[in-house]
């Protein structure tokens, strides 16, 4: 019984003690709210299945972009790559500018949210109109970024 009590005391000491120490250096909060890279992909039902359901396949699209940090505008030219593997010619023919998936690289510790009717990241997006996202820095400063698809090619 003595050993169990001693073991419980040691475990409680380990569980309820803190590794943090007072007087640690305060570092500045990140203050940048930028989109640094825009990626575009097309998603479709692949040939593999799991539990009787098709597994979603992804095809990254070619995106060339110019970033205007001053005005918070990114212009993107998108082209669909050649068919390969699961991304067949029939699937390639289905890729349209009004049903694309976007994902971005943003500043460290920032968050991003759609605004002005733009679809949530992770949902199919209609890129025939400007896409608007609010990027909020860790210090709370926010900025609205506009992404324009300047050209879309699916040859």
PDB file of C-alpha atoms in Angstrom:
ATOM      1  CA  UNK A   1       0.000   0.000   0.000  1.00  0.00           C
ATOM      2  CA  UNK A   2       2.905   2.294   0.824  1.00  0.00           C
ATOM      3  CA  UNK A   3       4.386   1.782  -2.623  1.00  0.00           C
ATOM      4  CA  UNK A   4       1.103   2.591  -4.336  1.00  0.00           C
ATOM      5  CA  UNK A   5       0.755   5.812  -2.335  1.00  0.00           C
ATOM      6  CA  UNK A   6       4.317   6.821  -3.156  1.00  0.00           C
ATOM      7  CA  UNK A   7       3.786   6.054  -6.840  1.00  0.00           C
ATOM      8  CA  UNK A   8       0.565   8.112  -6.866  1.00  0.00           C
ATOM      9  CA  UNK A   9       2.380  11.069  -5.285  1.00  0.00           C
ATOM     10  CA  UNK A  10       5.174  10.915  -7.865  1.00  0.00           C
ATOM     11  CA  UNK A  11       2.676  10.695 -10.734  1.00  0.00           C
ATOM     12  CA  UNK A  12       0.645  13.638  -9.369  1.00  0.00           C
ATOM     13  CA  UNK A  13       3.808  15.694  -9.042  1.00  0.00           C
ATOM     14  CA  UNK A  14       4.655  14.990 -12.682  1.00  0.00           C
ATOM     15  CA  UNK A  15       1.112  15.685 -13.889  1.00  0.00           C
ATOM     16  CA  UNK A  16       0.471  18.891 -11.984  1.00  0.00           C
ATOM     17  CA  UNK A  17       3.824  20.590 -12.378  1.00  0.00           C
ATOM     18  CA  UNK A  18       4.529  23.012 -15.184  1.00  0.00           C
ATOM     19  CA  UNK A  19       7.527  23.240 -17.466  1.00  0.00           C
ATOM     20  CA  UNK A  20       6.885  26.922 -18.161  1.00  0.00           C
ATOM     21  CA  UNK A  21       8.915  29.446 -16.270  1.00  0.00           C
ATOM     22  CA  UNK A  22       8.102  33.038 -15.454  1.00  0.00           C
ATOM     23  CA  UNK A  23      10.121  35.770 -17.067  1.00  0.00           C
ATOM     24  CA  UNK A  24      10.524  34.179 -20.490  1.00  0.00           C
ATOM     25  CA  UNK A  25      11.339  36.551 -23.329  1.00  0.00           C
ATOM     26  CA  UNK A  26       8.282  38.015 -25.047  1.00  0.00           C
ATOM     27  CA  UNK A  27       8.599  37.817 -28.798  1.00  0.00           C
ATOM     28  CA  UNK A  28       6.644  40.091 -31.120  1.00  0.00           C
ATOM     29  CA  UNK A  29       3.418  38.745 -32.581  1.00  0.00           C
ATOM     30  CA  UNK A  30       3.572  38.011 -36.306  1.00  0.00           C
ATOM     31  CA  UNK A  31       2.161  40.972 -38.215  1.00  0.00           C
ATOM     32  CA  UNK A  32       2.164  39.833 -41.844  1.00  0.00           C
ATOM     33  CA  UNK A  33      -1.067  39.021 -43.647  1.00  0.00           C
ATOM     34  CA  UNK A  34      -0.055  37.951 -47.128  1.00  0.00           C
ATOM     35  CA  UNK A  35      -0.881  35.241 -49.622  1.00  0.00           C
ATOM     36  CA  UNK A  36       2.479  34.104 -50.958  1.00  0.00           C
ATOM     37  CA  UNK A  37       1.466  31.293 -53.321  1.00  0.00           C
ATOM     38  CA  UNK A  38      -1.744  30.148 -55.009  1.00  0.00           C
ATOM     39  CA  UNK A  39      -2.213  26.520 -56.066  1.00  0.00           C
ATOM     40  CA  UNK A  40      -5.066  25.117 -58.130  1.00  0.00           C
ATOM     41  CA  UNK A  41      -6.266  21.544 -58.506  1.00  0.00           C
ATOM     42  CA  UNK A  42      -9.092  19.540 -60.005  1.00  0.00           C
ATOM     43  CA  UNK A  43     -10.730  16.772 -57.964  1.00  0.00           C
ATOM     44  CA  UNK A  44     -12.603  13.797 -59.327  1.00  0.00           C
ATOM     45  CA  UNK A  45     -13.656  10.258 -58.427  1.00  0.00           C
ATOM     46  CA  UNK A  46     -10.634   8.058 -59.014  1.00  0.00           C
ATOM     47  CA  UNK A  47     -10.550   4.449 -60.127  1.00  0.00           C
ATOM     48  CA  UNK A  48      -9.788   3.098 -56.640  1.00  0.00           C
ATOM     49  CA  UNK A  49     -12.553   2.380 -54.134  1.00  0.00           C
ATOM     50  CA  UNK A  50     -12.725   2.093 -50.366  1.00  0.00           C
ATOM     51  CA  UNK A  51     -15.761   0.587 -48.638  1.00  0.00           C
ATOM     52  CA  UNK A  52     -17.534   0.546 -51.992  1.00  0.00           C
ATOM     53  CA  UNK A  53     -17.053   4.278 -52.551  1.00  0.00           C
ATOM     54  CA  UNK A  54     -14.671   5.884 -55.067  1.00  0.00           C
ATOM     55  CA  UNK A  55     -11.586   7.560 -53.598  1.00  0.00           C
ATOM     56  CA  UNK A  56     -11.202  11.218 -54.577  1.00  0.00           C
ATOM     57  CA  UNK A  57      -8.250  11.786 -56.911  1.00  0.00           C
ATOM     58  CA  UNK A  58      -6.443  15.097 -57.348  1.00  0.00           C
ATOM     59  CA  UNK A  59      -4.786  16.632 -60.389  1.00  0.00           C
ATOM     60  CA  UNK A  60      -2.670  19.712 -59.756  1.00  0.00           C
ATOM     61  CA  UNK A  61      -3.109  22.303 -62.485  1.00  0.00           C
ATOM     62  CA  UNK A  62      -0.311  24.472 -63.837  1.00  0.00           C
ATOM     63  CA  UNK A  63      -0.554  27.974 -62.381  1.00  0.00           C
ATOM     64  CA  UNK A  64       1.636  30.934 -63.283  1.00  0.00           C
ATOM     65  CA  UNK A  65       1.084  33.934 -61.062  1.00  0.00           C
ATOM     66  CA  UNK A  66       2.073  37.519 -60.494  1.00  0.00           C
ATOM     67  CA  UNK A  67       1.723  38.899 -56.985  1.00  0.00           C
ATOM     68  CA  UNK A  68       1.095  42.615 -56.394  1.00  0.00           C
ATOM     69  CA  UNK A  69       1.717  42.945 -52.641  1.00  0.00           C
ATOM     70  CA  UNK A  70       1.020  46.686 -52.669  1.00  0.00           C
ATOM     71  CA  UNK A  71      -2.555  46.277 -53.923  1.00  0.00           C
ATOM     72  CA  UNK A  72      -3.106  42.730 -52.568  1.00  0.00           C
ATOM     73  CA  UNK A  73      -3.891  41.315 -56.006  1.00  0.00           C
ATOM     74  CA  UNK A  74      -2.725  38.017 -57.480  1.00  0.00           C
ATOM     75  CA  UNK A  75      -3.236  37.323 -61.181  1.00  0.00           C
ATOM     76  CA  UNK A  76      -3.136  33.639 -62.091  1.00  0.00           C
ATOM     77  CA  UNK A  77      -2.917  31.973 -65.502  1.00  0.00           C
ATOM     78  CA  UNK A  78      -4.112  28.353 -65.303  1.00  0.00           C
ATOM     79  CA  UNK A  79      -3.473  25.541 -67.756  1.00  0.00           C
ATOM     80  CA  UNK A  80      -4.617  21.942 -67.519  1.00  0.00           C
ATOM     81  CA  UNK A  81      -1.789  19.394 -67.902  1.00  0.00           C
ATOM     82  CA  UNK A  82      -1.867  16.426 -70.259  1.00  0.00           C
ATOM     83  CA  UNK A  83      -3.860  13.348 -69.299  1.00  0.00           C
ATOM     84  CA  UNK A  84      -1.934  10.732 -67.303  1.00  0.00           C
ATOM     85  CA  UNK A  85      -2.750   7.782 -65.050  1.00  0.00           C
ATOM     86  CA  UNK A  86      -6.162   8.206 -63.403  1.00  0.00           C
ATOM     87  CA  UNK A  87      -6.455  11.663 -64.979  1.00  0.00           C
ATOM     88  CA  UNK A  88      -7.744  10.330 -68.294  1.00  0.00           C
ATOM     89  CA  UNK A  89      -8.555  12.329 -71.429  1.00  0.00           C
ATOM     90  CA  UNK A  90     -12.262  11.974 -70.586  1.00  0.00           C
ATOM     91  CA  UNK A  91     -11.648  13.375 -67.085  1.00  0.00           C
ATOM     92  CA  UNK A  92      -9.427  16.148 -68.483  1.00  0.00           C
ATOM     93  CA  UNK A  93     -12.283  17.239 -70.755  1.00  0.00           C
ATOM     94  CA  UNK A  94     -14.459  17.836 -67.653  1.00  0.00           C
ATOM     95  CA  UNK A  95     -12.091  20.442 -66.159  1.00  0.00           C
ATOM     96  CA  UNK A  96     -13.743  23.861 -66.326  1.00  0.00           C
ATOM     97  CA  UNK A  97     -12.869  27.227 -64.820  1.00  0.00           C
ATOM     98  CA  UNK A  98     -16.107  27.288 -62.825  1.00  0.00           C
ATOM     99  CA  UNK A  99     -15.234  24.162 -60.793  1.00  0.00           C
ATOM    100  CA  UNK A 100     -11.689  24.351 -59.433  1.00  0.00           C
ATOM    101  CA  UNK A 101     -10.193  23.888 -55.976  1.00  0.00           C
ATOM    102  CA  UNK A 102      -7.760  26.505 -54.647  1.00  0.00           C
ATOM    103  CA  UNK A 103      -5.297  26.334 -51.782  1.00  0.00           C
ATOM    104  CA  UNK A 104      -2.734  28.889 -50.698  1.00  0.00           C
ATOM    105  CA  UNK A 105       0.399  29.534 -48.735  1.00  0.00           C
ATOM    106  CA  UNK A 106      -0.131  32.401 -46.308  1.00  0.00           C
ATOM    107  CA  UNK A 107       1.989  34.262 -43.771  1.00  0.00           C
ATOM    108  CA  UNK A 108       3.154  32.454 -40.636  1.00  0.00           C
ATOM    109  CA  UNK A 109       0.460  32.253 -37.912  1.00  0.00           C
ATOM    110  CA  UNK A 110      -2.112  33.990 -40.153  1.00  0.00           C
ATOM    111  CA  UNK A 111      -5.624  32.750 -40.896  1.00  0.00           C
ATOM    112  CA  UNK A 112      -7.641  32.990 -44.099  1.00  0.00           C
ATOM    113  CA  UNK A 113     -11.380  33.241 -44.759  1.00  0.00           C
ATOM    114  CA  UNK A 114     -13.430  33.830 -47.911  1.00  0.00           C
ATOM    115  CA  UNK A 115     -15.398  37.041 -48.333  1.00  0.00           C
ATOM    116  CA  UNK A 116     -17.716  38.588 -50.908  1.00  0.00           C
ATOM    117  CA  UNK A 117     -19.386  35.345 -51.982  1.00  0.00           C
ATOM    118  CA  UNK A 118     -16.159  33.408 -52.612  1.00  0.00           C
ATOM    119  CA  UNK A 119     -16.400  29.697 -51.800  1.00  0.00           C
ATOM    120  CA  UNK A 120     -14.718  28.304 -48.691  1.00  0.00           C
ATOM    121  CA  UNK A 121     -11.297  26.781 -49.294  1.00  0.00           C
ATOM    122  CA  UNK A 122     -11.750  23.049 -49.819  1.00  0.00           C
ATOM    123  CA  UNK A 123     -14.981  23.528 -51.765  1.00  0.00           C
ATOM    124  CA  UNK A 124     -15.194  23.818 -55.561  1.00  0.00           C
ATOM    125  CA  UNK A 125     -14.775  27.440 -56.609  1.00  0.00           C
ATOM    126  CA  UNK A 126     -16.106  29.398 -59.571  1.00  0.00           C
ATOM    127  CA  UNK A 127     -12.943  31.109 -60.821  1.00  0.00           C
ATOM    128  CA  UNK A 128     -14.721  32.961 -63.631  1.00  0.00           C
ATOM    129  CA  UNK A 129     -15.091  35.875 -61.215  1.00  0.00           C
ATOM    130  CA  UNK A 130     -12.553  37.472 -58.821  1.00  0.00           C
ATOM    131  CA  UNK A 131     -11.951  35.491 -55.625  1.00  0.00           C
ATOM    132  CA  UNK A 132     -11.640  37.463 -52.395  1.00  0.00           C
ATOM    133  CA  UNK A 133     -10.066  36.276 -49.148  1.00  0.00           C
ATOM    134  CA  UNK A 134      -9.412  38.047 -45.852  1.00  0.00           C
ATOM    135  CA  UNK A 135      -5.994  37.156 -44.441  1.00  0.00           C
ATOM    136  CA  UNK A 136      -5.668  37.993 -40.741  1.00  0.00           C
ATOM    137  CA  UNK A 137      -2.234  38.205 -39.130  1.00  0.00           C
ATOM    138  CA  UNK A 138      -1.570  36.864 -35.630  1.00  0.00           C
ATOM    139  CA  UNK A 139      -1.673  40.432 -34.282  1.00  0.00           C
ATOM    140  CA  UNK A 140      -5.214  40.903 -35.671  1.00  0.00           C
ATOM    141  CA  UNK A 141      -4.346  43.067 -38.705  1.00  0.00           C
ATOM    142  CA  UNK A 142      -6.356  41.928 -41.720  1.00  0.00           C
ATOM    143  CA  UNK A 143      -6.170  42.524 -45.434  1.00  0.00           C
ATOM    144  CA  UNK A 144      -8.460  41.571 -48.312  1.00  0.00           C
ATOM    145  CA  UNK A 145      -6.679  39.801 -51.158  1.00  0.00           C
ATOM    146  CA  UNK A 146      -8.135  39.427 -54.664  1.00  0.00           C
ATOM    147  CA  UNK A 147      -7.249  36.519 -56.933  1.00  0.00           C
ATOM    148  CA  UNK A 148      -8.020  36.973 -60.623  1.00  0.00           C
ATOM    149  CA  UNK A 149      -7.783  34.117 -63.104  1.00  0.00           C
ATOM    150  CA  UNK A 150      -6.462  35.958 -66.144  1.00  0.00           C
ATOM    151  CA  UNK A 151      -6.480  32.940 -68.452  1.00  0.00           C
ATOM    152  CA  UNK A 152      -7.670  29.341 -68.382  1.00  0.00           C
ATOM    153  CA  UNK A 153      -6.434  26.834 -70.949  1.00  0.00           C
ATOM    154  CA  UNK A 154      -7.607  23.244 -71.386  1.00  0.00           C
ATOM    155  CA  UNK A 155      -6.273  22.024 -74.722  1.00  0.00           C
TER     156      UNK A 155
END
